[in-house]
Every structure is written in C-alpha cells, then in structure tokens.
CSV table of C-alpha atoms in Angstrom, one decimal:
chain,number,residue,atom,x,y,z
A,1,MET,CA,-0.2,-11.2,-26.3
A,2,ASP,CA,0.7,-8.3,-28.7
A,3,VAL,CA,4.1,-7.1,-27.5
A,4,CYS,CA,4.6,-4.2,-30.0
A,5,SER,CA,3.8,-1.4,-27.6
A,6,ALA,CA,6.3,1.4,-27.0
A,7,LEU,CA,5.1,1.7,-23.4
A,8,THR,CA,3.8,-1.0,-21.1
A,9,ILE,CA,2.7,-0.3,-17.5
A,10,VAL,CA,3.0,-3.4,-15.3
A,11,LYS,CA,0.8,-3.5,-12.2
A,12,LEU,CA,1.8,-6.1,-9.6
A,13,GLU,CA,-0.4,-7.1,-6.6
A,14,SER,CA,-3.4,-6.1,-8.8
A,15,GLY,CA,-6.0,-8.4,-7.2
A,16,THR,CA,-6.7,-10.2,-10.5
A,17,ASN,CA,-6.7,-14.0,-10.6
A,18,VAL,CA,-4.8,-14.4,-13.8
A,19,ILE,CA,-2.5,-12.2,-15.9
A,20,GLU,CA,-4.6,-9.7,-17.8
A,21,GLU,CA,-3.8,-7.3,-20.6
A,22,GLY,CA,-5.5,-4.0,-21.5
A,23,TRP,CA,-4.9,-1.0,-23.8
A,24,SER,CA,-5.7,2.7,-23.4
A,25,ASP,CA,-4.5,5.5,-25.7
A,26,GLY,CA,-1.8,3.3,-27.2
A,27,VAL,CA,-0.4,2.2,-23.8
A,28,ARG,CA,-0.4,-1.4,-22.9
A,29,TYR,CA,-1.3,-2.4,-19.3
A,30,LEU,CA,-0.5,-5.7,-17.7
A,31,TRP,CA,-2.1,-6.8,-14.4
A,32,PHE,CA,-0.5,-9.6,-12.4
A,33,PRO,CA,-2.2,-11.5,-9.5
A,34,SER,CA,-1.0,-10.9,-6.0
A,35,GLU,CA,1.2,-13.4,-4.3
A,36,THR,CA,-0.6,-16.3,-2.6
A,37,GLU,CA,0.4,-17.3,1.0
A,38,GLU,CA,2.2,-20.3,-0.5
A,39,GLU,CA,4.1,-18.0,-3.0
A,40,GLU,CA,5.1,-15.7,-0.1
A,41,MET,CA,6.8,-18.7,1.5
A,42,ARG,CA,8.9,-19.2,-1.5
A,43,HIS,CA,9.4,-15.6,-2.6
A,44,GLU,CA,12.6,-16.2,-4.6
A,45,SER,CA,10.9,-18.8,-6.8
A,46,TYR,CA,7.9,-16.6,-7.2
A,47,CYS,CA,10.0,-13.7,-8.5
A,48,LEU,CA,11.7,-16.0,-11.0
A,49,ASP,CA,8.3,-17.3,-12.2
A,50,LEU,CA,7.1,-13.8,-12.5
A,51,ALA,CA,10.1,-12.8,-14.5
A,52,GLU,CA,9.5,-15.7,-16.9
A,53,SER,CA,5.9,-14.6,-17.3
A,54,LEU,CA,7.0,-11.1,-18.1
A,55,ARG,CA,9.5,-12.4,-20.6
A,56,PHE,CA,6.6,-13.9,-22.7
A,57,CYS,CA,5.0,-10.5,-22.7
A,58,MET,CA,8.0,-8.9,-24.3
A,59,ASN,CA,9.9,-8.9,-27.6
A,60,GLU,CA,13.4,-9.8,-26.7
A,61,GLU,CA,14.7,-8.3,-29.9
A,62,GLU,CA,13.5,-4.8,-29.0
A,63,ASP,CA,15.4,-2.3,-26.8
A,64,ASN,CA,13.7,-3.1,-23.5
A,65,ILE,CA,14.1,-0.6,-20.7
A,66,PHE,CA,12.5,-1.2,-17.2
A,67,LEU,CA,11.6,1.9,-15.3
A,68,VAL,CA,11.3,0.7,-11.7
A,69,ASN,CA,9.4,2.7,-9.0
A,70,TYR,CA,9.7,0.3,-6.0
A,71,LEU,CA,12.9,-0.9,-4.5
A,72,SER,CA,11.0,-3.9,-3.2
A,73,HIS,CA,10.8,-5.2,-6.8
A,74,SER,CA,14.6,-5.6,-7.1
A,75,GLU,CA,14.6,-9.4,-7.0
A,76,LEU,CA,12.1,-9.5,-9.9
A,77,ILE,CA,13.9,-7.0,-12.0
A,78,LEU,CA,17.3,-8.6,-11.4
A,79,ASN,CA,15.9,-11.9,-12.5
A,80,LEU,CA,14.6,-10.3,-15.7
A,81,LYS,CA,18.2,-8.9,-16.2
A,82,LYS,CA,19.5,-12.5,-16.0
A,83,ILE,CA,16.9,-13.7,-18.5
A,84,ILE,CA,17.3,-10.8,-20.9
A,85,SER,CA,20.8,-9.6,-20.5
A,86,SER,CA,20.4,-6.8,-23.0
A,87,CYS,CA,17.6,-5.1,-21.0
A,88,ARG,CA,18.4,-1.9,-19.2
A,89,ILE,CA,17.2,-0.8,-15.7
A,90,ILE,CA,16.3,2.7,-14.5
A,91,ILE,CA,15.4,3.0,-10.9
A,92,VAL,CA,13.4,6.0,-9.6
A,93,ILE,CA,13.7,6.4,-5.8
A,94,HIS,CA,10.4,7.4,-4.2
A,95,TYR,CA,10.9,5.9,-0.8
A,96,VAL,CA,13.7,4.5,1.3
A,97,GLY,CA,12.3,2.0,3.8
A,98,TRP,CA,15.0,1.9,6.4
A,99,TYR,CA,14.9,5.7,6.8
A,100,THR,CA,11.6,5.6,8.6
A,101,MET,CA,12.9,3.1,11.2
A,102,LYS,CA,13.4,5.4,14.2
A,103,ARG,CA,13.9,8.4,11.9
A,104,ARG,CA,17.3,7.2,10.5
A,105,ASN,CA,19.6,9.4,8.5
A,106,GLY,CA,22.9,9.1,6.5
A,107,SER,CA,25.0,9.7,9.6
A,108,TYR,CA,23.3,6.8,11.4
A,109,LEU,CA,23.9,4.5,8.5
A,110,GLU,CA,27.5,5.4,8.2
A,111,CYS,CA,27.9,4.6,11.9
A,112,LEU,CA,26.0,1.3,11.5
A,113,LEU,CA,28.2,0.2,8.6
A,114,GLY,CA,31.3,0.8,10.8
A,115,LYS,CA,30.1,-1.8,13.3
A,116,VAL,CA,30.9,-5.5,13.1
A,117,SER,CA,27.9,-7.8,12.6
A,118,THR,CA,27.8,-9.1,16.2
A,119,ASP,CA,27.6,-5.5,17.6
A,120,ARG,CA,24.4,-4.7,15.6
A,121,ASP,CA,21.0,-4.9,17.4
A,122,ALA,CA,17.9,-6.4,15.8
A,123,THR,CA,16.8,-3.2,14.1
A,124,GLU,CA,20.3,-2.5,12.8
A,125,LYS,CA,20.5,-5.9,11.3
A,126,ILE,CA,17.2,-5.3,9.4
A,127,VAL,CA,18.5,-1.9,8.2
A,128,TYR,CA,21.9,-3.4,7.2
A,129,LYS,CA,20.2,-6.2,5.2
A,130,GLU,CA,18.0,-3.6,3.3
A,131,PHE,CA,21.0,-1.4,2.7
A,132,VAL,CA,23.0,-4.3,1.1
A,133,ALA,CA,20.0,-5.3,-1.1
A,134,ASN,CA,19.4,-1.8,-2.2
A,135,LYS,CA,23.1,-1.1,-2.9
A,136,ASP,CA,23.3,-4.2,-5.1
A,137,PHE,CA,20.2,-3.1,-7.0
A,138,PHE,CA,21.7,0.4,-7.5
A,139,LEU,CA,25.0,-1.0,-8.7
A,140,LYS,CA,23.4,-3.3,-11.3
A,141,ALA,CA,21.0,-0.5,-12.6
A,142,ASP,CA,21.9,1.6,-15.6
A,143,ARG,CA,20.5,4.8,-14.1
A,144,VAL,CA,19.2,5.8,-10.6
A,145,VAL,CA,16.9,8.8,-10.6
A,146,CYS,CA,16.6,10.8,-7.3
A,147,LEU,CA,13.8,13.2,-6.5
A,148,SER,CA,15.8,15.1,-3.8
A,149,GLU,CA,19.3,16.4,-3.2
A,150,HIS,CA,19.3,14.6,0.1
A,151,THR,CA,18.9,11.2,-1.6
A,152,TYR,CA,21.4,12.1,-4.3
A,153,ASN,CA,24.0,12.8,-1.6
A,154,LEU,CA,23.1,9.6,0.2
A,155,LEU,CA,23.7,7.6,-2.9
A,156,ARG,CA,27.0,9.3,-3.6
A,157,ASN,CA,28.4,9.5,0.0
A,158,VAL,CA,27.0,6.4,1.7
A,159,TYR,CA,26.0,3.9,-0.9
A,160,GLY,CA,29.1,4.8,-3.0
A,161,ILE,CA,27.3,5.0,-6.3
A,162,VAL,CA,29.3,6.7,-9.0
A,163,GLU,CA,28.0,10.2,-10.0
A,164,GLN,CA,27.7,9.3,-13.7
A,165,LYS,CA,25.0,6.8,-12.8
A,166,ILE,CA,22.8,9.2,-10.7
A,167,ARG,CA,20.4,11.8,-12.0
A,168,LEU,CA,18.4,14.4,-10.0
A,169,LEU,CA,15.0,15.2,-11.2
A,170,TYR,CA,12.3,17.0,-9.2
A,171,ASN,CA,8.6,16.3,-9.6
A,172,GLY,CA,6.5,18.9,-11.5
A,173,LEU,CA,2.9,19.9,-11.8
A,174,VAL,CA,0.9,22.0,-14.3
A,175,ASP,CA,0.3,25.5,-12.9
A,176,GLU,CA,-3.5,25.5,-12.0
A,177,ALA,CA,-3.4,28.0,-9.2
A,178,ARG,CA,-5.8,31.0,-9.1
A,179,ILE,CA,-4.3,33.3,-6.5
A,180,LEU,CA,-6.7,35.4,-4.5
A,181,ASP,CA,-6.1,38.9,-3.1
A,182,ILE,CA,-6.9,39.6,0.6
A,183,GLU,CA,-10.5,40.6,0.0
A,184,GLN,CA,-11.2,37.6,-2.2
A,185,ARG,CA,-9.7,35.3,0.4
A,186,LYS,CA,-12.0,36.7,3.1
A,187,ILE,CA,-15.0,36.1,0.8
A,188,GLN,CA,-13.8,32.5,0.1
A,189,LYS,CA,-13.3,31.8,3.8
A,190,GLY,CA,-16.9,32.9,4.5
A,191,ASN,CA,-18.2,30.8,1.6
A,192,LEU,CA,-16.4,27.8,3.1
A,193,SER,CA,-17.9,28.5,6.6
A,194,PHE,CA,-14.7,29.6,8.2
A,195,LYS,CA,-14.3,32.7,10.4
A,196,VAL,CA,-12.9,35.5,8.4
A,197,GLU,CA,-10.6,36.6,11.2
A,198,ASP,CA,-9.1,33.1,11.6
A,199,GLN,CA,-5.7,32.3,10.1
A,200,ILE,CA,-5.8,28.8,8.4
A,201,ILE,CA,-3.1,26.2,9.0
A,202,LEU,CA,-3.3,23.4,6.4
A,203,TYR,CA,-2.1,19.8,6.5
A,204,VAL,CA,-2.8,17.5,3.5
A,205,GLY,CA,-1.8,13.8,3.5
A,206,ARG,CA,-2.4,10.4,5.1
A,207,LEU,CA,-3.2,10.3,8.8
A,208,ASN,CA,-0.4,8.0,10.0
A,209,GLN,CA,2.7,8.0,12.2
A,210,ILE,CA,5.2,8.7,9.4
A,211,LYS,CA,3.4,11.9,8.4
A,212,GLY,CA,3.8,13.4,11.8
A,213,VAL,CA,0.2,14.5,12.4
A,214,TYR,CA,0.5,13.8,16.1
A,215,TYR,CA,3.2,16.4,16.4
A,216,LEU,CA,1.3,18.9,14.4
A,217,ILE,CA,-1.9,18.6,16.5
A,218,ASN,CA,0.1,19.1,19.7
A,219,ALA,CA,2.0,22.0,18.3
A,220,PHE,CA,-1.3,23.6,17.3
A,221,ARG,CA,-2.6,23.1,20.8
A,222,LYS,CA,0.3,25.2,22.1
A,223,LEU,CA,-0.1,27.7,19.3
A,224,LEU,CA,-3.7,28.5,20.5
A,225,ASP,CA,-2.2,29.8,23.8
A,226,CYS,CA,-0.4,32.4,21.7
A,227,LEU,CA,-2.7,33.1,18.8
A,228,PRO,CA,-6.4,32.1,19.5
A,229,ASN,CA,-7.7,33.1,16.1
A,230,VAL,CA,-6.3,30.1,14.2
A,231,HIS,CA,-7.9,27.0,12.6
A,232,LEU,CA,-6.2,23.7,11.7
A,233,LEU,CA,-7.5,22.0,8.6
A,234,VAL,CA,-6.5,18.3,8.3
A,235,VAL,CA,-7.2,16.9,4.8
A,236,GLY,CA,-6.7,13.2,4.1
A,237,ASP,CA,-7.9,9.8,5.3
A,238,GLY,CA,-6.4,7.3,7.7
A,239,ASP,CA,-6.8,6.5,11.4
A,240,TYR,CA,-9.2,9.3,12.5
A,241,SER,CA,-9.9,7.9,16.0
A,242,ALA,CA,-6.3,8.3,17.2
A,243,TYR,CA,-6.0,11.9,16.0
A,244,LEU,CA,-9.5,13.0,17.0
A,245,SER,CA,-8.7,12.0,20.6
A,246,GLU,CA,-5.6,14.3,20.5
A,247,CYS,CA,-7.9,17.2,19.7
A,248,GLU,CA,-10.0,17.0,22.9
A,249,GLY,CA,-10.6,20.5,24.2
A,250,ILE,CA,-9.7,22.2,20.9
A,251,TRP,CA,-12.3,20.5,18.6
A,252,ASN,CA,-13.8,23.8,17.7
A,253,HIS,CA,-10.5,24.9,16.2
A,254,VAL,CA,-9.8,21.7,14.1
A,255,THR,CA,-11.5,20.4,11.0
A,256,PHE,CA,-11.0,16.9,9.6
A,257,THR,CA,-12.3,16.9,6.0
A,258,GLY,CA,-11.3,13.3,5.0
A,259,ARG,CA,-10.3,12.8,1.4
A,260,ILE,CA,-11.7,15.5,-0.8
A,261,ARG,CA,-11.9,16.3,-4.5
A,262,LYS,CA,-9.1,18.2,-6.1
A,263,GLU,CA,-11.4,21.2,-6.9
A,264,LYS,CA,-12.3,21.5,-3.2
A,265,LEU,CA,-8.7,21.0,-2.1
A,266,TYR,CA,-7.6,23.9,-4.3
A,267,GLN,CA,-10.2,26.1,-2.7
A,268,LEU,CA,-8.7,25.3,0.7
A,269,TYR,CA,-5.2,26.1,-0.7
A,270,GLN,CA,-6.6,29.6,-1.7
A,271,ILE,CA,-7.5,30.5,1.9
A,272,SER,CA,-4.6,28.9,3.8
A,273,ASP,CA,-1.9,31.0,5.6
A,274,ILE,CA,0.6,28.2,6.2
A,275,GLY,CA,1.1,24.6,4.9
A,276,VAL,CA,2.5,22.3,7.5
A,277,LEU,CA,4.1,19.0,6.6
A,278,PRO,CA,5.8,17.4,9.6
A,279,SER,CA,6.5,14.2,7.7
A,280,LEU,CA,9.4,12.0,8.8
A,281,GLN,CA,10.1,11.0,5.3
A,282,GLU,CA,9.4,12.6,1.9
A,283,GLN,CA,11.2,12.5,-1.4
A,284,CYS,CA,9.5,15.2,-3.6
A,285,SER,CA,6.1,15.9,-2.1
A,286,TYR,CA,3.3,16.7,-4.6
A,287,VAL,CA,1.4,18.3,-1.7
A,288,ALA,CA,4.3,20.7,-1.0
A,289,ILE,CA,4.4,21.5,-4.7
A,290,GLU,CA,0.7,22.3,-4.8
A,291,MET,CA,1.1,24.5,-1.7
A,292,MET,CA,4.0,26.4,-3.3
A,293,MET,CA,2.0,26.7,-6.5
A,294,HIS,CA,-0.7,28.5,-4.5
A,295,GLY,CA,1.9,30.8,-2.8
A,296,ILE,CA,1.5,29.1,0.7
A,297,PRO,CA,4.5,29.4,3.0
A,298,LEU,CA,5.7,26.0,4.2
A,299,ILE,CA,6.8,24.5,7.5
A,300,GLY,CA,8.3,21.1,7.0
A,301,THR,CA,11.0,18.8,8.3
A,302,ALA,CA,14.6,18.6,7.3
A,303,SER,CA,13.9,15.1,6.0
A,304,THR,CA,14.9,14.1,2.6
A,305,GLY,CA,13.0,16.1,-0.1
A,306,LEU,CA,11.2,18.7,2.1
A,307,GLU,CA,14.4,20.4,3.0
A,308,ASP,CA,15.2,20.9,-0.7
A,309,MET,CA,11.9,22.8,-1.1
A,310,ILE,CA,12.2,25.2,1.8
A,311,GLN,CA,14.4,28.3,1.6
A,312,GLU,CA,14.9,29.0,5.3
A,313,GLY,CA,13.1,32.2,6.4
A,314,LEU,CA,12.2,33.1,2.8
A,315,ASN,CA,9.3,30.7,1.9
A,316,GLY,CA,9.2,28.8,5.2
A,317,TYR,CA,11.1,26.9,7.8
A,318,ALA,CA,12.5,23.3,8.0
A,319,ILE,CA,12.8,21.6,11.4
A,320,SER,CA,15.3,18.9,12.2
A,321,ILE,CA,13.9,15.5,13.1
A,322,GLU,CA,17.3,14.2,14.4
A,323,ASP,CA,16.1,13.7,18.0
A,324,VAL,CA,12.3,13.6,17.5
A,325,ASP,CA,12.0,10.2,19.2
A,326,ALA,CA,14.1,11.1,22.2
A,327,TYR,CA,12.8,14.7,22.6
A,328,PRO,CA,9.3,14.9,21.0
A,329,GLU,CA,8.4,18.0,23.0
A,330,VAL,CA,11.4,19.9,21.6
A,331,PHE,CA,10.2,19.1,18.0
A,332,ILE,CA,6.6,20.1,18.9
A,333,GLU,CA,7.9,23.4,20.4
A,334,LYS,CA,9.9,24.1,17.2
A,335,LEU,CA,6.8,23.4,15.1
A,336,LYS,CA,4.8,25.8,17.2
A,337,SER,CA,7.5,28.5,17.2
A,338,SER,CA,7.8,28.3,13.4
A,339,MET,CA,4.0,28.8,13.0
A,340,VAL,CA,4.1,31.8,15.4
A,341,ARG,CA,6.9,33.4,13.4
A,342,ILE,CA,5.0,33.2,10.1
A,343,LEU,CA,1.5,34.1,11.5
A,344,SER,CA,2.9,37.1,13.4
A,345,LEU,CA,4.4,38.7,10.3
A,346,SER,CA,3.0,42.0,8.9
A,347,ILE,CA,0.8,41.8,5.8
A,348,ASP,CA,3.7,42.9,3.6
A,349,GLU,CA,6.0,40.3,5.1
A,350,LYS,CA,3.4,37.6,4.6
A,351,ASN,CA,2.9,38.6,1.0
A,352,ALA,CA,6.6,38.5,0.4
A,353,MET,CA,6.9,35.0,1.8
A,354,ARG,CA,3.9,33.9,-0.2
A,355,GLN,CA,5.4,35.3,-3.4
A,356,GLN,CA,8.7,33.6,-2.6
A,357,SER,CA,7.0,30.3,-2.1
A,358,ARG,CA,5.4,30.6,-5.5
A,359,ASN,CA,8.7,31.7,-7.0
A,360,VAL,CA,10.3,28.4,-5.8
A,361,TYR,CA,7.5,26.5,-7.5
A,362,LEU,CA,7.9,28.4,-10.8
A,363,LYS,CA,11.7,28.0,-10.8
A,364,HIS,CA,11.9,24.3,-9.9
A,365,TYR,CA,8.6,22.4,-9.8
A,366,THR,CA,6.5,23.2,-12.9
A,367,LEU,CA,5.6,20.5,-15.3
A,368,ASN,CA,7.6,22.3,-18.0
A,369,VAL,CA,10.7,22.3,-15.8
A,370,MET,CA,10.3,18.6,-15.1
A,371,GLN,CA,9.9,17.8,-18.8
A,372,GLU,CA,13.0,19.8,-19.7
A,373,GLY,CA,14.9,17.9,-17.0
A,374,MET,CA,13.8,14.6,-18.4
A,375,LYS,CA,15.1,15.6,-21.8
A,376,GLU,CA,18.5,16.3,-20.3
A,377,LEU,CA,18.7,13.1,-18.3
A,378,GLU,CA,20.7,11.1,-20.9
A,379,TRP,CA,18.5,8.2,-19.8
A,380,ILE,CA,20.9,5.5,-20.9
C-alpha cells in the first residue's frame, strides 16, 4: 500500500471482507472488516491484530497523528501507541456512553467514585469500569478536544485531566440560511400544505429514547389544550410505531416526515416557530446549529452541549433533566410551559428572540469561527 498520504481516514466495521484501500481528492481511505463472532470473543487479541495491520499501512518514520472520534476505539489506539511510540493521539469527544445510563451527570459520578466497590450496584459497576477506561485513554492522549463546556468541566473536575491537555472547540456550519419575512413565511407554509395560522414546532433527529421524543409528544398534547393552532413536525427516522401510538387523538396536529433531503429540511426551518430538542445527551448538535442559523428559538435540555447553545430567555430555554426518570410529568410540564412562553410572545418579542438565536450562531457556530478555533488549538 502507498503510505505517503497526508490524510488517511480509517473506517472500522465497514462490512468489507478484507482490508481495502481507496483514494479521493488526495485523501486515502482504509476500510477494515467488522469483527467476527470469534474475534468478539477475543477482543483484546483482535485490537492488537488490527493495530499491527494498521502499522503496515503507515510510514513509521513520518509524524503520525491519530485523530480519534470514538472512545470505544481506545484499546486499538493504545496498542498502536505501544507499537509506534512516537505517534501522537488526539481524542475528540462526541459521546460519553455512561452519561445516558439513567441520565447520569457529573455529580452522580463524583458520588459513585466515593463509594467502595462492594457498595456499587450493577449499573454503577458498569459506569465505573467505563470511567476508568476513558480516564486512562484521556491521560495517555496528547490532546483531548471537547465540543461543549459541560464536557470540558467534566474532564477537569471529575476526570482530573490537566487543563493544558484539553481544548474546547464548537462545531461550525457554512451559513446557508435564507431568512423569510412574515409574509414570505405564510406563503411558504401554504406551499408546504400547512395552515397559515398554525405555529410550527419542529423536532429533527432520530426517533429513539435518548432523543426524548416521547416527552416532546406528550408535552405537545398538553400544549394543544392551551394553544390549539399549533402543529408538531417530527423529522427523522427510527421506531415510528412507538411514537405514532403516542399521537392517538392528535394525529391531525402531528406530521412525521421521515428522513428528508437537506433542501426540504431547510424549507421547514424557514417556517418553524420553535425548535425543540429534548435530548438526554448532546455534545454540539448540528441540528441546533442549523436551527439557530435560521433564527429559530430553541428549547433544549440542560444536558451537555445544548445548555451551551441556549441563552436562557434570550434565544430559548434549557430544561433540567436531573429528575426526568423519577418525575417525567414534571419534565413534560416544563417542556410545555417553555413552548407556551415563546409562542405567546408578541410579534416584536418573537422577532427579537429569533434574531438573538441567529446572533448566537454567527458568534460561535459558523464554519469560519470553527476554522479559526482549529488554528488556535496548538494541536500538539
């Protein structure tokens, strides 16, 4: 294999039967087969074998830097570090697995770490094992890049990672928004077969438990008792049957679009009055960035990255998920109340909130801002 590429993208679990190599625009791509059932049984050996295979795809005399996007690949990367001691590791944290287990947070983890091993229940033992593995990975990395202040603080205060090793970098997108005025939005609504008088509440994302769609639908049901001229748009794929049944009795107020093209999605952004993302974990949501780009007020959760994006009362509202398991009705009521607060504003107040949402995008989440941030990272 030619190993003289400045950038190589490695795709694991690719579905190929053998290691394959490809090129596009000067970038080398490597596809590795998925683990077999036998390899899963001996995962440690598999990771070592995979590291050796990668070694032969590299020039060890070059300055090799591994940019890692999945914490689950820690064993593979640390094996590579043993084989090629001069290589350097940059971890980008997109997802923290233990956080989603019963909506955990930093306070929970600090409490768990204070317990002796015999006092931890089964779930806590799983969380602790993941915490230890992740911490070891972070300590051995050269840089750890966070996409939210929440995760940055978690690394500093709970994992104990030194500040010099951590960098905060928000995601960014090219500004492709075309903002419509009130009359243009009415025309667009009609063109898309929505009632002109209805206010549009938009959700975009996977239909699963972590994304909080169940809570949104039930909050919307309560909202209809206060504001009947509203319509919920649910964009994305997943387990439709579970969520369609939750809409019984309000089907005429809810639209499931499935996964749609970007051009059509951006048309829906143009007519939406609120973007609601009740996710139980996000790092730096591209959907939230797109919504702010289009000047849509946000309602999200005080979970990792979403809280960073929301300026309370200015471009939206962030709702605590601390007790969502124990008191789901309280969380649903807060979702409903936040929607009522925004939808009940005067036209001038709504426009001010819309402008503030776009201002947050322009200040923190454009592609140019992200690129400048990358230049200042001092990667190694």
